[in-house]
Amino acid sequence: MRKKLLMGNWKMNKTIAEAVKFVEECDSIVDTAEKNNIDLGVAPTFLSLKDVKAKAPKGLIISAQNVNDQTSGAFTGEVSPEMLQEIKVTWAIIGHSERRTYNGETSQACNKKMIKLLNQNMVPLYCCGETLETYEKGETKNFIKDQIVAGFKDIPCDKAKNVVIAYEPIWSIGTGKNASKEIAQDICAFIRATIKELYGEGTANDIRILYGGSVKPNNIKEYLTSPDIDGALVGGASLAVDSFHDLLMNIIQ
């Protein structure tokens, strides 16, 4: 059985002090997650990563929000996987829709990042999702399949299963407009079927697929009771300790 995962993406929020205070208050939350066989993590800004990693309870996954595919060089403003490893951060979110929209990231660029991370024994959390225009045209599945196929290009089977995929319909991120449980399950099942086409049933059964997009404590349970949704990538509702706790408890209960 695939282990559930709750990951908070803090985006451009929290000072270093605020981020450290959050994780220092998470001991009991992490303990509850471990007792219920749930992985729990947060993705702070680059500036906060080192301090958050140092202060976080053991067992809380600390992820970067982005990474470069190169080890070093003339890439102003970028951070390499090796730099993350130096501070013992081994996860990175790849291809979030905000990176794709505001920074022009393509699935091909994400593919290079994923290959680099996997070769470094790190974990990519690969995001895919469609715009409202694509959704309304009924082209979601073709669009998502293109993102998956391009993102996983040249990634061997033994490494592919270590990727975590997050389906985040762009039209529901931060808008309060949720994809229904049925839509989320349908697309996550389609993603799993696409992985099966690429790698076979074993990898498709092993890989974890998350849902993200206006996930809150009051709706997380309905998503995670779906057979192909293995967790949630949560934005705003992960920024307060109480809300983060409620997200976890509503998965369990």
PDB file of N, CA and C in Angstrom, residues 174-247:
ATOM      1  N   GLY A 174      -5.376  28.459  -5.426  1.00  0.00           N
ATOM      2  CA  GLY A 174      -5.537  29.756  -4.783  1.00  0.00           C
ATOM      3  C   GLY A 174      -6.799  30.496  -5.174  1.00  0.00           C
ATOM      4  N   THR A 175      -7.693  29.838  -5.897  1.00  0.00           N
ATOM      5  CA  THR A 175      -8.902  30.518  -6.353  1.00  0.00           C
ATOM      6  C   THR A 175     -10.109  30.191  -5.499  1.00  0.00           C
ATOM      7  N   GLY A 176      -9.977  29.129  -4.684  1.00  0.00           N
ATOM      8  CA  GLY A 176     -11.116  28.659  -3.923  1.00  0.00           C
ATOM      9  C   GLY A 176     -12.086  27.839  -4.757  1.00  0.00           C
ATOM     10  N   LYS A 177     -11.748  27.676  -6.040  1.00  0.00           N
ATOM     11  CA  LYS A 177     -12.581  26.885  -6.951  1.00  0.00           C
ATOM     12  C   LYS A 177     -11.987  25.484  -7.041  1.00  0.00           C
ATOM     13  N   ASN A 178     -12.624  24.542  -6.389  1.00  0.00           N
ATOM     14  CA  ASN A 178     -12.064  23.203  -6.289  1.00  0.00           C
ATOM     15  C   ASN A 178     -12.462  22.323  -7.454  1.00  0.00           C
ATOM     16  N   ALA A 179     -11.513  21.491  -7.876  1.00  0.00           N
ATOM     17  CA  ALA A 179     -11.895  20.362  -8.716  1.00  0.00           C
ATOM     18  C   ALA A 179     -12.674  19.407  -7.817  1.00  0.00           C
ATOM     19  N   SER A 180     -13.730  18.828  -8.336  1.00  0.00           N
ATOM     20  CA  SER A 180     -14.492  17.875  -7.537  1.00  0.00           C
ATOM     21  C   SER A 180     -13.646  16.647  -7.236  1.00  0.00           C
ATOM     22  N   LYS A 181     -14.064  15.896  -6.238  1.00  0.00           N
ATOM     23  CA  LYS A 181     -13.397  14.630  -5.914  1.00  0.00           C
ATOM     24  C   LYS A 181     -13.365  13.728  -7.143  1.00  0.00           C
ATOM     25  N   GLU A 182     -14.444  13.729  -7.911  1.00  0.00           N
ATOM     26  CA  GLU A 182     -14.544  12.865  -9.085  1.00  0.00           C
ATOM     27  C   GLU A 182     -13.559  13.288 -10.167  1.00  0.00           C
ATOM     28  N   ILE A 183     -13.433  14.597 -10.395  1.00  0.00           N
ATOM     29  CA  ILE A 183     -12.473  15.092 -11.392  1.00  0.00           C
ATOM     30  C   ILE A 183     -11.048  14.765 -10.951  1.00  0.00           C
ATOM     31  N   ALA A 184     -10.735  15.033  -9.691  1.00  0.00           N
ATOM     32  CA  ALA A 184      -9.385  14.783  -9.179  1.00  0.00           C
ATOM     33  C   ALA A 184      -9.018  13.307  -9.287  1.00  0.00           C
ATOM     34  N   GLN A 185      -9.932  12.433  -8.895  1.00  0.00           N
ATOM     35  CA  GLN A 185      -9.690  10.993  -8.983  1.00  0.00           C
ATOM     36  C   GLN A 185      -9.511  10.556 -10.440  1.00  0.00           C
ATOM     37  N   ASP A 186     -10.349  11.069 -11.310  1.00  0.00           N
ATOM     38  CA  ASP A 186     -10.279  10.686 -12.724  1.00  0.00           C
ATOM     39  C   ASP A 186      -8.916  11.039 -13.329  1.00  0.00           C
ATOM     40  N   ILE A 187      -8.435  12.243 -13.039  1.00  0.00           N
ATOM     41  CA  ILE A 187      -7.158  12.664 -13.625  1.00  0.00           C
ATOM     42  C   ILE A 187      -5.990  11.943 -12.957  1.00  0.00           C
ATOM     43  N   CYS A 188      -6.051  11.740 -11.660  1.00  0.00           N
ATOM     44  CA  CYS A 188      -4.968  11.013 -10.990  1.00  0.00           C
ATOM     45  C   CYS A 188      -4.920   9.560 -11.471  1.00  0.00           C
ATOM     46  N   ALA A 189      -6.077   8.961 -11.707  1.00  0.00           N
ATOM     47  CA  ALA A 189      -6.120   7.607 -12.267  1.00  0.00           C
ATOM     48  C   ALA A 189      -5.548   7.601 -13.679  1.00  0.00           C
ATOM     49  N   PHE A 190      -5.834   8.644 -14.443  1.00  0.00           N
ATOM     50  CA  PHE A 190      -5.287   8.764 -15.802  1.00  0.00           C
ATOM     51  C   PHE A 190      -3.763   8.905 -15.764  1.00  0.00           C
ATOM     52  N   ILE A 191      -3.264   9.689 -14.817  1.00  0.00           N
ATOM     53  CA  ILE A 191      -1.806   9.824 -14.663  1.00  0.00           C
ATOM     54  C   ILE A 191      -1.186   8.460 -14.344  1.00  0.00           C
ATOM     55  N   ARG A 192      -1.812   7.730 -13.452  1.00  0.00           N
ATOM     56  CA  ARG A 192      -1.304   6.401 -13.101  1.00  0.00           C
ATOM     57  C   ARG A 192      -1.314   5.472 -14.327  1.00  0.00           C
ATOM     58  N   ALA A 193      -2.371   5.571 -15.130  1.00  0.00           N
ATOM     59  CA  ALA A 193      -2.456   4.759 -16.343  1.00  0.00           C
ATOM     60  C   ALA A 193      -1.360   5.142 -17.340  1.00  0.00           C
ATOM     61  N   THR A 194      -1.033   6.437 -17.383  1.00  0.00           N
ATOM     62  CA  THR A 194       0.044   6.897 -18.267  1.00  0.00           C
ATOM     63  C   THR A 194       1.392   6.356 -17.798  1.00  0.00           C
ATOM     64  N   ILE A 195       1.616   6.366 -16.490  1.00  0.00           N
ATOM     65  CA  ILE A 195       2.849   5.781 -15.941  1.00  0.00           C
ATOM     66  C   ILE A 195       2.895   4.283 -16.248  1.00  0.00           C
ATOM     67  N   LYS A 196       1.755   3.621 -16.200  1.00  0.00           N
ATOM     68  CA  LYS A 196       1.707   2.191 -16.538  1.00  0.00           C
ATOM     69  C   LYS A 196       2.113   1.964 -17.988  1.00  0.00           C
ATOM     70  N   GLU A 197       1.648   2.836 -18.886  1.00  0.00           N
ATOM     71  CA  GLU A 197       2.031   2.736 -20.297  1.00  0.00           C
ATOM     72  C   GLU A 197       3.545   2.893 -20.467  1.00  0.00           C
ATOM     73  N   LEU A 198       4.123   3.790 -19.690  1.00  0.00           N
ATOM     74  CA  LEU A 198       5.549   4.089 -19.820  1.00  0.00           C
ATOM     75  C   LEU A 198       6.432   3.053 -19.139  1.00  0.00           C
ATOM     76  N   TYR A 199       5.981   2.547 -17.977  1.00  0.00           N
ATOM     77  CA  TYR A 199       6.876   1.748 -17.131  1.00  0.00           C
ATOM     78  C   TYR A 199       6.325   0.398 -16.686  1.00  0.00           C
ATOM     79  N   GLY A 200       5.053   0.169 -16.888  1.00  0.00           N
ATOM     80  CA  GLY A 200       4.475  -1.092 -16.450  1.00  0.00           C
ATOM     81  C   GLY A 200       3.689  -0.946 -15.160  1.00  0.00           C
ATOM     82  N   GLU A 201       2.986  -2.012 -14.831  1.00  0.00           N
ATOM     83  CA  GLU A 201       2.052  -1.982 -13.704  1.00  0.00           C
ATOM     84  C   GLU A 201       2.746  -1.809 -12.362  1.00  0.00           C
ATOM     85  N   GLY A 202       3.922  -2.413 -12.190  1.00  0.00           N
ATOM     86  CA  GLY A 202       4.629  -2.326 -10.908  1.00  0.00           C
ATOM     87  C   GLY A 202       4.957  -0.905 -10.525  1.00  0.00           C
ATOM     88  N   THR A 203       5.554  -0.166 -11.457  1.00  0.00           N
ATOM     89  CA  THR A 203       5.900   1.232 -11.186  1.00  0.00           C
ATOM     90  C   THR A 203       4.647   2.075 -10.995  1.00  0.00           C
ATOM     91  N   ALA A 204       3.632   1.807 -11.809  1.00  0.00           N
ATOM     92  CA  ALA A 204       2.373   2.558 -11.686  1.00  0.00           C
ATOM     93  C   ALA A 204       1.736   2.346 -10.317  1.00  0.00           C
ATOM     94  N   ASN A 205       1.847   1.150  -9.791  1.00  0.00           N
ATOM     95  CA  ASN A 205       1.281   0.862  -8.470  1.00  0.00           C
ATOM     96  C   ASN A 205       2.111   1.467  -7.344  1.00  0.00           C
ATOM     97  N   ASP A 206       3.408   1.644  -7.580  1.00  0.00           N
ATOM     98  CA  ASP A 206       4.306   2.155  -6.537  1.00  0.00           C
ATOM     99  C   ASP A 206       4.313   3.677  -6.430  1.00  0.00           C
ATOM    100  N   ILE A 207       4.164   4.356  -7.563  1.00  0.00           N
ATOM    101  CA  ILE A 207       4.377   5.811  -7.588  1.00  0.00           C
ATOM    102  C   ILE A 207       3.251   6.535  -6.847  1.00  0.00           C
ATOM    103  N   ARG A 208       3.630   7.573  -6.095  1.00  0.00           N
ATOM    104  CA  ARG A 208       2.619   8.330  -5.346  1.00  0.00           C
ATOM    105  C   ARG A 208       2.151   9.539  -6.152  1.00  0.00           C
ATOM    106  N   ILE A 209       0.840   9.726  -6.176  1.00  0.00           N
ATOM    107  CA  ILE A 209       0.237  10.844  -6.904  1.00  0.00           C
ATOM    108  C   ILE A 209      -0.581  11.674  -5.921  1.00  0.00           C
ATOM    109  N   LEU A 210      -0.255  12.950  -5.847  1.00  0.00           N
ATOM    110  CA  LEU A 210      -0.923  13.868  -4.933  1.00  0.00           C
ATOM    111  C   LEU A 210      -1.919  14.729  -5.700  1.00  0.00           C
ATOM    112  N   TYR A 211      -2.866  15.298  -4.963  1.00  0.00           N
ATOM    113  CA  TYR A 211      -3.745  16.321  -5.533  1.00  0.00           C
ATOM    114  C   TYR A 211      -3.455  17.643  -4.831  1.00  0.00           C
ATOM    115  N   GLY A 212      -3.493  18.725  -5.598  1.00  0.00           N
ATOM    116  CA  GLY A 212      -3.348  20.057  -5.026  1.00  0.00           C
ATOM    117  C   GLY A 212      -4.270  21.030  -5.738  1.00  0.00           C
ATOM    118  N   GLY A 213      -4.685  22.065  -5.039  1.00  0.00           N
ATOM    119  CA  GLY A 213      -5.572  23.052  -5.638  1.00  0.00           C
ATOM    120  C   GLY A 213      -6.692  23.407  -4.670  1.00  0.00           C
ATOM    121  N   SER A 214      -6.468  24.453  -3.864  1.00  0.00           N
ATOM    122  CA  SER A 214      -7.445  24.892  -2.860  1.00  0.00           C
ATOM    123  C   SER A 214      -7.817  23.766  -1.899  1.00  0.00           C
ATOM    124  N   VAL A 215      -6.827  22.948  -1.527  1.00  0.00           N
ATOM    125  CA  VAL A 215      -7.059  21.907  -0.522  1.00  0.00           C
ATOM    126  C   VAL A 215      -7.069  22.547   0.861  1.00  0.00           C
ATOM    127  N   LYS A 216      -8.076  22.207   1.655  1.00  0.00           N
ATOM    128  CA  LYS A 216      -8.242  22.771   2.991  1.00  0.00           C
ATOM    129  C   LYS A 216      -8.617  21.650   3.965  1.00  0.00           C
ATOM    130  N   PRO A 217      -8.546  21.910   5.274  1.00  0.00           N
ATOM    131  CA  PRO A 217      -8.936  20.866   6.229  1.00  0.00           C
ATOM    132  C   PRO A 217     -10.325  20.295   5.989  1.00  0.00           C
ATOM    133  N   ASN A 218     -11.259  21.139   5.529  1.00  0.00           N
ATOM    134  CA  ASN A 218     -12.642  20.658   5.386  1.00  0.00           C
ATOM    135  C   ASN A 218     -12.900  19.859   4.112  1.00  0.00           C
ATOM    136  N   ASN A 219     -11.894  19.774   3.201  1.00  0.00           N
ATOM    137  CA  ASN A 219     -12.132  18.967   1.997  1.00  0.00           C
ATOM    138  C   ASN A 219     -11.057  17.926   1.718  1.00  0.00           C
ATOM    139  N   ILE A 220      -9.995  17.921   2.538  1.00  0.00           N
ATOM    140  CA  ILE A 220      -8.880  17.019   2.236  1.00  0.00           C
ATOM    141  C   ILE A 220      -9.278  15.547   2.315  1.00  0.00           C
ATOM    142  N   LYS A 221     -10.153  15.217   3.241  1.00  0.00           N
ATOM    143  CA  LYS A 221     -10.507  13.808   3.428  1.00  0.00           C
ATOM    144  C   LYS A 221     -11.212  13.231   2.200  1.00  0.00           C
ATOM    145  N   GLU A 222     -12.107  14.015   1.602  1.00  0.00           N
ATOM    146  CA  GLU A 222     -12.835  13.486   0.450  1.00  0.00           C
ATOM    147  C   GLU A 222     -11.897  13.194  -0.709  1.00  0.00           C
ATOM    148  N   TYR A 223     -10.846  13.996  -0.851  1.00  0.00           N
ATOM    149  CA  TYR A 223      -9.875  13.720  -1.911  1.00  0.00           C
ATOM    150  C   TYR A 223      -9.069  12.455  -1.604  1.00  0.00           C
ATOM    151  N   LEU A 224      -8.619  12.330  -0.361  1.00  0.00           N
ATOM    152  CA  LEU A 224      -7.695  11.249  -0.028  1.00  0.00           C
ATOM    153  C   LEU A 224      -8.371   9.903   0.199  1.00  0.00           C
ATOM    154  N   THR A 225      -9.690   9.874   0.146  1.00  0.00           N
ATOM    155  CA  THR A 225     -10.372   8.580   0.165  1.00  0.00           C
ATOM    156  C   THR A 225     -10.465   7.987  -1.248  1.00  0.00           C
ATOM    157  N   SER A 226     -10.055   8.756  -2.246  1.00  0.00           N
ATOM    158  CA  SER A 226     -10.060   8.264  -3.626  1.00  0.00           C
ATOM    159  C   SER A 226      -8.892   7.304  -3.837  1.00  0.00           C
ATOM    160  N   PRO A 227      -9.084   6.232  -4.578  1.00  0.00           N
ATOM    161  CA  PRO A 227      -8.070   5.180  -4.667  1.00  0.00           C
ATOM    162  C   PRO A 227      -6.753   5.587  -5.311  1.00  0.00           C
ATOM    163  N   ASP A 228      -6.768   6.589  -6.191  1.00  0.00           N
ATOM    164  CA  ASP A 228      -5.539   6.965  -6.889  1.00  0.00           C
ATOM    165  C   ASP A 228      -4.928   8.267  -6.380  1.00  0.00           C
ATOM    166  N   ILE A 229      -5.473   8.811  -5.296  1.00  0.00           N
ATOM    167  CA  ILE A 229      -4.918  10.038  -4.702  1.00  0.00           C
ATOM    168  C   ILE A 229      -4.225   9.664  -3.404  1.00  0.00           C
ATOM    169  N   ASP A 230      -2.909   9.827  -3.393  1.00  0.00           N
ATOM    170  CA  ASP A 230      -2.084   9.337  -2.285  1.00  0.00           C
ATOM    171  C   ASP A 230      -1.666  10.429  -1.302  1.00  0.00           C
ATOM    172  N   GLY A 231      -2.174  11.626  -1.501  1.00  0.00           N
ATOM    173  CA  GLY A 231      -1.804  12.698  -0.599  1.00  0.00           C
ATOM    174  C   GLY A 231      -2.174  14.038  -1.190  1.00  0.00           C
ATOM    175  N   ALA A 232      -1.653  15.102  -0.593  1.00  0.00           N
ATOM    176  CA  ALA A 232      -2.012  16.448  -1.032  1.00  0.00           C
ATOM    177  C   ALA A 232      -0.801  17.371  -0.980  1.00  0.00           C
ATOM    178  N   LEU A 233      -0.717  18.238  -1.980  1.00  0.00           N
ATOM    179  CA  LEU A 233       0.239  19.343  -1.989  1.00  0.00           C
ATOM    180  C   LEU A 233      -0.581  20.594  -1.694  1.00  0.00           C
ATOM    181  N   VAL A 234      -0.330  21.195  -0.536  1.00  0.00           N
ATOM    182  CA  VAL A 234      -1.213  22.236  -0.007  1.00  0.00           C
ATOM    183  C   VAL A 234      -0.466  23.560   0.101  1.00  0.00           C
ATOM    184  N   GLY A 235      -1.105  24.624  -0.348  1.00  0.00           N
ATOM    185  CA  GLY A 235      -0.516  25.951  -0.269  1.00  0.00           C
ATOM    186  C   GLY A 235      -0.930  26.695   0.989  1.00  0.00           C
ATOM    187  N   GLY A 236      -1.879  27.624   0.844  1.00  0.00           N
ATOM    188  CA  GLY A 236      -2.254  28.518   1.935  1.00  0.00           C
ATOM    189  C   GLY A 236      -2.652  27.828   3.223  1.00  0.00           C
ATOM    190  N   ALA A 237      -3.327  26.687   3.127  1.00  0.00           N
ATOM    191  CA  ALA A 237      -3.798  25.997   4.329  1.00  0.00           C
ATOM    192  C   ALA A 237      -2.671  25.329   5.113  1.00  0.00           C
ATOM    193  N   SER A 238      -1.451  25.355   4.575  1.00  0.00           N
ATOM    194  CA  SER A 238      -0.314  24.767   5.290  1.00  0.00           C
ATOM    195  C   SER A 238       0.518  25.809   6.025  1.00  0.00           C
ATOM    196  N   LEU A 239       0.106  27.077   5.980  1.00  0.00           N
ATOM    197  CA  LEU A 239       0.935  28.150   6.525  1.00  0.00           C
ATOM    198  C   LEU A 239       0.779  28.354   8.032  1.00  0.00           C
ATOM    199  N   ALA A 240      -0.307  27.907   8.606  1.00  0.00           N
ATOM    200  CA  ALA A 240      -0.525  28.024  10.045  1.00  0.00           C
ATOM    201  C   ALA A 240      -0.441  26.642  10.679  1.00  0.00           C
ATOM    202  N   VAL A 241       0.183  26.561  11.844  1.00  0.00           N
ATOM    203  CA  VAL A 241       0.373  25.272  12.511  1.00  0.00           C
ATOM    204  C   VAL A 241      -0.971  24.602  12.789  1.00  0.00           C
ATOM    205  N   ASP A 242      -1.944  25.365  13.264  1.00  0.00           N
ATOM    206  CA  ASP A 242      -3.260  24.790  13.583  1.00  0.00           C
ATOM    207  C   ASP A 242      -3.923  24.186  12.345  1.00  0.00           C
ATOM    208  N   SER A 243      -3.838  24.900  11.229  1.00  0.00           N
ATOM    209  CA  SER A 243      -4.432  24.411   9.995  1.00  0.00           C
ATOM    210  C   SER A 243      -3.692  23.177   9.477  1.00  0.00           C
ATOM    211  N   PHE A 244      -2.365  23.192   9.597  1.00  0.00           N
ATOM    212  CA  PHE A 244      -1.548  22.046   9.186  1.00  0.00           C
ATOM    213  C   PHE A 244      -1.924  20.811  10.010  1.00  0.00           C
ATOM    214  N   HIS A 245      -2.121  21.030  11.298  1.00  0.00           N
ATOM    215  CA  HIS A 245      -2.558  19.957  12.197  1.00  0.00           C
ATOM    216  C   HIS A 245      -3.931  19.432  11.777  1.00  0.00           C
ATOM    217  N   ASP A 246      -4.850  20.354  11.456  1.00  0.00           N
ATOM    218  CA  ASP A 246      -6.200  19.939  11.069  1.00  0.00           C
ATOM    219  C   ASP A 246      -6.193  19.176   9.750  1.00  0.00           C
ATOM    220  N   LEU A 247      -5.325  19.571   8.821  1.00  0.00           N
ATOM    221  CA  LEU A 247      -5.198  18.833   7.557  1.00  0.00           C
ATOM    222  C   LEU A 247      -4.833  17.380   7.861  1.00  0.00           C
TER     223      LEU A 247
END
